[in-house]
Amino acid sequence: MDNGNPAASTSDFENAGVAAAFSYVASATGSVTRLSLYVDAQTTATTLQLGLYANGSGTPGPQLRTCTVTSVTPGAWNGCTITSQAVTSGSNMSAYAGN
């Protein structure tokens, strides 16, 4: 759910071209319409692929939605809009980021 605050907050570092998956539990029942990722000021990324996946027992399961950030802003939250995806409070989800 996008109310201006990130639903999940996890810190990580990946080299260019390497994807990362983040697991979290939905805090409320509702619809996800936007995926966001904070990118540090030292990034050299120019685009980001973001995805939302059902949880597959601790690993990303079936892909639910994806979107592309076409112009990355270093030192800021970067996001893109997805087709509305219903989620249920307490459900495990995975988010994927790659460039």
N, CA, C and O of each residue as an XYZ file, in Angstrom:
396
protein
N       0.852     -1.155      0.000
C       0.000      0.000      0.000
C       0.901      1.220      0.000
O       1.839      1.310      0.792
N       0.619      2.141     -0.873
C       1.481      3.308     -1.004
C       0.801      4.514     -0.383
O      -0.079      5.129     -0.986
N       1.221      4.845      0.834
C       0.696      6.034      1.496
C       1.812      7.063      1.661
O       1.732      7.950      2.511
N       2.845      6.935      0.844
C       3.979      7.842      0.931
C       5.092      7.303      1.801
O       6.195      7.850      1.806
N       4.820      6.239      2.537
C       5.828      5.622      3.393
C       6.121      4.226      2.879
O       5.204      3.523      2.456
N       7.378      3.809      2.907
C       7.686      2.464      2.425
C       7.031      1.405      3.302
O       6.986      1.546      4.524
N       6.524      0.347      2.679
C       5.891     -0.745      3.417
C       6.921     -1.627      4.085
O       6.650     -2.243      5.116
N       8.092     -1.687      3.502
C       9.163     -2.509      4.051
C      10.462     -1.743      3.912
O      10.659     -1.007      2.945
N      11.349     -1.915      4.879
C      12.618     -1.212      4.814
C      13.738     -2.204      5.092
O      13.835     -2.755      6.188
N      14.582     -2.425      4.090
C      15.700     -3.338      4.206
C      16.892     -2.718      3.505
O      16.749     -2.141      2.428
N      18.076     -2.832      4.108
C      19.286     -2.281      3.513
C      20.054     -3.394      2.825
O      20.119     -4.516      3.326
N      20.642     -3.076      1.662
C      21.376     -4.080      0.916
C      22.303     -3.391     -0.076
O      22.077     -2.234     -0.431
N      23.331     -4.077     -0.522
C      24.213     -3.572     -1.574
C      24.389     -4.660     -2.610
O      24.655     -5.814     -2.273
N      24.243     -4.294     -3.864
C      24.470     -5.228     -4.968
C      25.289     -4.528     -6.040
O      25.114     -3.331     -6.269
N      26.174     -5.255     -6.692
C      26.919     -4.727     -7.824
C      25.982     -4.562     -9.016
O      24.918     -5.179     -9.069
N      26.380     -3.734     -9.959
C      25.587     -3.506    -11.166
C      25.267     -4.828    -11.847
O      26.128     -5.700    -11.967
N      24.037     -4.968    -12.286
C      23.613     -6.165    -12.992
C      23.191     -7.311    -12.108
O      22.772     -8.353    -12.613
N      23.288     -7.149    -10.792
C      22.918     -8.202     -9.847
C      21.566     -7.870     -9.224
O      21.350     -6.751     -8.759
N      20.666     -8.835     -9.215
C      19.330     -8.640     -8.648
C      19.338     -8.949     -7.156
O      20.180     -9.704     -6.670
N      18.400     -8.361     -6.445
C      18.230     -8.619     -5.017
C      16.761     -8.851     -4.737
O      15.902     -8.216     -5.349
N      16.467     -9.750     -3.824
C      15.093    -10.023     -3.414
C      14.947     -9.676     -1.937
O      15.837     -9.954     -1.134
N      13.832     -9.076     -1.594
C      13.544     -8.670     -0.221
C      12.206     -9.263      0.182
O      11.222     -9.129     -0.545
N      12.162     -9.907      1.319
C      10.939    -10.529      1.801
C      10.292     -9.638      2.856
O      10.986     -9.043      3.679
N       8.985     -9.547      2.834
C       8.268     -8.794      3.852
C       6.858     -9.332      4.006
O       6.378    -10.094      3.168
N       6.195     -8.927      5.090
C       4.824     -9.334      5.380
C       3.929     -8.122      5.213
O       4.211     -7.058      5.765
N       2.851     -8.274      4.455
C       1.904     -7.176      4.251
C       1.304     -6.771      5.603
O       0.812     -7.617      6.349
N       1.349     -5.474      5.908
C       0.871     -4.989      7.206
C      -0.623     -4.707      7.214
O      -1.207     -4.508      8.279
N      -1.251     -4.687      6.041
C      -2.684     -4.413      5.953
C      -3.244     -5.052      4.692
O      -2.503     -5.358      3.758
N      -4.536     -5.246      4.672
C      -5.214     -5.719      3.472
C      -5.504     -4.512      2.595
O      -5.960     -3.482      3.091
N      -5.247     -4.627      1.305
C      -5.488     -3.509      0.409
C      -4.914     -3.794     -0.960
O      -4.803     -4.948     -1.374
N      -4.552     -2.738     -1.658
C      -4.016     -2.862     -3.006
C      -2.670     -2.163     -3.110
O      -2.497     -1.050     -2.614
N      -1.726     -2.819     -3.755
C      -0.420     -2.224     -4.051
C      -0.532     -1.636     -5.455
O      -0.951     -2.321     -6.389
N      -0.157     -0.368     -5.600
C      -0.227      0.290     -6.909
C       1.114      0.893     -7.327
O       1.247      1.416     -8.434
N       2.103      0.820     -6.442
C       3.391      1.416     -6.735
C       4.484      0.623     -6.028
O       4.310      0.189     -4.889
N       5.615      0.437     -6.711
C       6.791     -0.184     -6.118
C       7.880      0.868     -6.032
O       8.091      1.625     -6.979
N       8.575      0.922     -4.900
C       9.623      1.925     -4.686
C      10.857      1.278     -4.084
O      10.775      0.287     -3.359
N      12.001      1.867     -4.404
C      13.285      1.392     -3.891
C      14.164      2.602     -3.637
O      14.286      3.472     -4.500
N      14.785      2.667     -2.451
C      15.727      3.753     -2.170
C      17.063      3.382     -2.796
O      17.570      2.279     -2.594
N      17.626      4.314     -3.557
C      18.913      4.113     -4.217
C      19.899      5.118     -3.626
O      19.630      6.319     -3.616
N      21.036      4.634     -3.134
C      21.986      5.547     -2.490
C      22.650      6.493     -3.484
O      22.563      6.306     -4.697
N      23.304      7.496     -2.950
C      23.885      8.562     -3.773
C      25.054      8.082     -4.630
O      25.408      8.749     -5.602
N      25.658      6.949     -4.297
C      26.818      6.458     -5.043
C      26.436      5.559     -6.215
O      27.321      5.054     -6.905
N      25.166      5.350     -6.457
C      24.753      4.425     -7.518
C      25.201      4.887     -8.898
O      25.302      6.082     -9.173
N      25.464      3.918     -9.747
C      25.720      4.209    -11.155
C      24.588      3.653    -12.027
O      24.655      3.696    -13.256
N      23.552      3.132    -11.368
C      22.417      2.568    -12.106
C      21.701      3.651    -12.902
O      21.558      4.784    -12.442
N      21.257      3.294    -14.088
C      20.492      4.232    -14.911
C      19.034      3.806    -15.040
O      18.167      4.643    -15.293
N      18.753      2.511    -14.870
C      17.385      1.996    -14.852
C      17.269      0.954    -13.756
O      18.273      0.395    -13.315
N      16.051      0.693    -13.318
C      15.771     -0.351    -12.329
C      14.578     -1.163    -12.792
O      13.608     -0.607    -13.307
N      14.640     -2.463    -12.614
C      13.499     -3.333    -12.804
C      13.000     -3.686    -11.410
O      13.758     -4.220    -10.601
N      11.738     -3.396    -11.119
C      11.156     -3.726     -9.827
C      10.043     -4.733    -10.041
O       9.327     -4.671    -11.041
N       9.895     -5.654     -9.112
C       8.858     -6.670     -9.237
C       8.264     -7.042     -7.904
O       8.911     -6.913     -6.865
N       7.035     -7.504     -7.935
C       6.335     -7.989     -6.749
C       5.991     -9.448     -7.004
O       5.410     -9.788     -8.034
N       6.352    -10.302     -6.062
C       6.162    -11.738     -6.194
C       5.436    -12.289     -4.987
O       5.589    -11.779     -3.878
N       4.650    -13.325     -5.196
C       4.104    -14.082     -4.072
C       5.290    -14.782     -3.423
O       6.311    -14.997     -4.076
N       5.172    -15.139     -2.153
C       6.274    -15.796     -1.465
C       6.280    -17.276     -1.803
O       5.241    -17.935     -1.768
N       7.446    -17.791     -2.128
C       7.614    -19.209     -2.433
C       8.424    -19.897     -1.362
O       9.503    -20.414     -1.652
N       7.938    -19.921     -0.125
C       8.634    -20.560      0.999
C      10.018    -19.970      1.211
O      11.008    -20.698      1.286
N      10.083    -18.634      1.308
C      11.337    -17.962      1.594
C      12.082    -17.480      0.367
O      13.096    -16.794      0.500
N      11.614    -17.814     -0.813
C      12.194    -17.320     -2.057
C      11.074    -16.720     -2.897
O       9.904    -17.024     -2.665
N      11.409    -15.876     -3.864
C      10.333    -15.325     -4.702
C       9.551    -16.444     -5.393
O      10.130    -17.342     -6.004
N       8.227    -16.368     -5.281
C       7.345    -17.336     -5.934
C       6.853    -16.764     -7.254
O       7.608    -16.091     -7.956
N       5.599    -17.024     -7.600
C       5.060    -16.522     -8.863
C       5.096    -14.990     -8.947
O       4.787    -14.293     -7.981
N       5.479    -14.488    -10.121
C       5.528    -13.046    -10.356
C       4.102    -12.497    -10.410
O       3.243    -13.028    -11.112
N       3.870    -11.421     -9.652
C       2.556    -10.785     -9.646
C       2.531     -9.531    -10.513
O       1.618     -9.354    -11.319
N       3.526     -8.659    -10.355
C       3.588     -7.398    -11.102
C       5.039     -6.978    -11.271
O       5.886     -7.317    -10.445
N       5.333     -6.234    -12.347
C       6.654     -5.644    -12.556
C       6.505     -4.249    -13.142
O       5.463     -3.901    -13.698
N       7.557     -3.460    -13.009
C       7.605     -2.142    -13.623
C       9.068     -1.728    -13.752
O       9.953     -2.344    -13.157
N       9.311     -0.679    -14.536
C      10.665     -0.211    -14.786
C      10.801      1.258    -14.424
O       9.988      2.088    -14.831
N      11.834      1.571    -13.656
C      12.214      2.966    -13.404
C      13.177      3.308    -14.524
O      14.267      2.739    -14.598
N      12.793      4.230    -15.399
C      13.602      4.513    -16.592
C      14.653      5.588    -16.376
O      15.548      5.750    -17.205
N      14.561      6.320    -15.280
C      15.548      7.355    -14.980
C      15.785      7.368    -13.472
O      14.983      7.923    -12.721
N      16.876      6.764    -13.032
C      17.183      6.629    -11.606
C      17.697      7.952    -11.036
O      18.543      8.615    -11.635
N      17.173      8.318     -9.878
C      17.643      9.492     -9.144
C      18.482      9.013     -7.963
O      17.929      8.445     -7.021
N      19.802      9.222     -7.983
C      20.644      8.799     -6.861
C      20.270      9.527     -5.569
O      19.857     10.687     -5.594
N      20.420      8.832     -4.446
C      20.149      9.431     -3.146
C      18.685      9.718     -2.909
O      18.350     10.666     -2.199
N      17.796      8.913     -3.493
C      16.363      9.172     -3.381
C      15.569      7.875     -3.548
O      16.088      6.851     -3.994
N      14.273      7.963     -3.168
C      13.346      6.880     -3.451
C      13.007      6.944     -4.929
O      12.685      8.012     -5.448
N      13.076      5.814     -5.605
C      12.739      5.699     -7.017
C      11.594      4.704     -7.122
O      11.640      3.645     -6.496
N      10.575      5.023     -7.899
C       9.432      4.132     -7.976
C       8.757      4.155     -9.325
O       9.038      5.002    -10.173
N       7.857      3.200     -9.505
C       7.067      3.101    -10.730
C       5.705      2.515    -10.380
O       5.549      1.800     -9.390
N       4.734      2.833    -11.210
C       3.348      2.414    -10.995
C       3.119      1.024    -11.582
O       3.641      0.686    -12.644
N       2.326      0.226    -10.866
C       1.938     -1.103    -11.352
C       0.417     -1.176    -11.419
O      -0.282     -0.378    -10.794
N      -0.080     -2.131    -12.174
C      -1.504     -2.439    -12.156
C      -1.837     -2.896    -10.744
O      -1.096     -3.685    -10.157
N      -2.932     -2.415    -10.200
C      -3.325     -2.709     -8.819
C      -3.245     -4.207     -8.513
O      -3.754     -5.038     -9.265
N      -2.589     -4.532     -7.387
C      -2.448     -5.914     -6.941
C      -2.993     -6.030     -5.532
O      -2.478     -5.392     -4.614
N      -4.033     -6.840     -5.346
C      -4.613     -7.055     -4.022
C      -3.649     -7.852     -3.153
O      -3.030     -8.812     -3.613
N      -3.528     -7.444     -1.888
C      -2.743     -8.184     -0.900
C      -3.573     -8.320      0.373
O      -4.450     -7.503      0.653
N      -3.279     -9.352      1.123
C      -3.992     -9.628      2.367
C      -3.050     -9.439      3.543
O      -1.896     -9.866      3.499
N      -3.542     -8.804      4.588
C      -2.732     -8.596      5.786
C      -2.140     -9.919      6.261
O      -2.838    -10.929      6.357
N      -0.853     -9.895      6.553
C      -0.168    -11.081      7.050
C       0.411    -11.962      5.956
O       1.127    -12.920      6.247
N       0.108    -11.648      4.689
C       0.646    -12.477      3.605
C       2.114    -12.144      3.373
O       2.527    -10.988      3.472
N       2.883    -13.161      3.069
C       4.302    -12.992      2.774
C       4.465    -12.624      1.312
O       3.876    -13.255      0.434
N       5.261    -11.606      1.056
C       5.504    -11.147     -0.310
C       7.011    -11.005     -0.501
O       7.760    -10.919      0.472
N       7.442    -10.981     -1.735
C       8.836    -10.717     -2.052
C       8.884     -9.578     -3.056
O       8.057     -9.503     -3.964
N       9.853     -8.694     -2.889
C      10.091     -7.625     -3.851
C      11.444     -7.887     -4.482
O      12.366     -8.368     -3.824
N      11.555     -7.568     -5.756
C      12.758     -7.844     -6.522
C      13.247     -6.548     -7.143
O      12.453     -5.749     -7.639
N      14.526     -6.346     -7.114
C      15.112     -5.171     -7.764
C      16.344     -5.603     -8.539
O      17.148     -6.399     -8.054
N      16.485     -5.081     -9.725
C      17.649     -5.380    -10.545
C      17.847     -4.277    -11.557
O      16.922     -3.512    -11.833
N      19.041     -4.185    -12.114
C      19.276     -3.194    -13.166
C      20.065     -3.799    -14.279
O      20.366     -3.121    -15.262
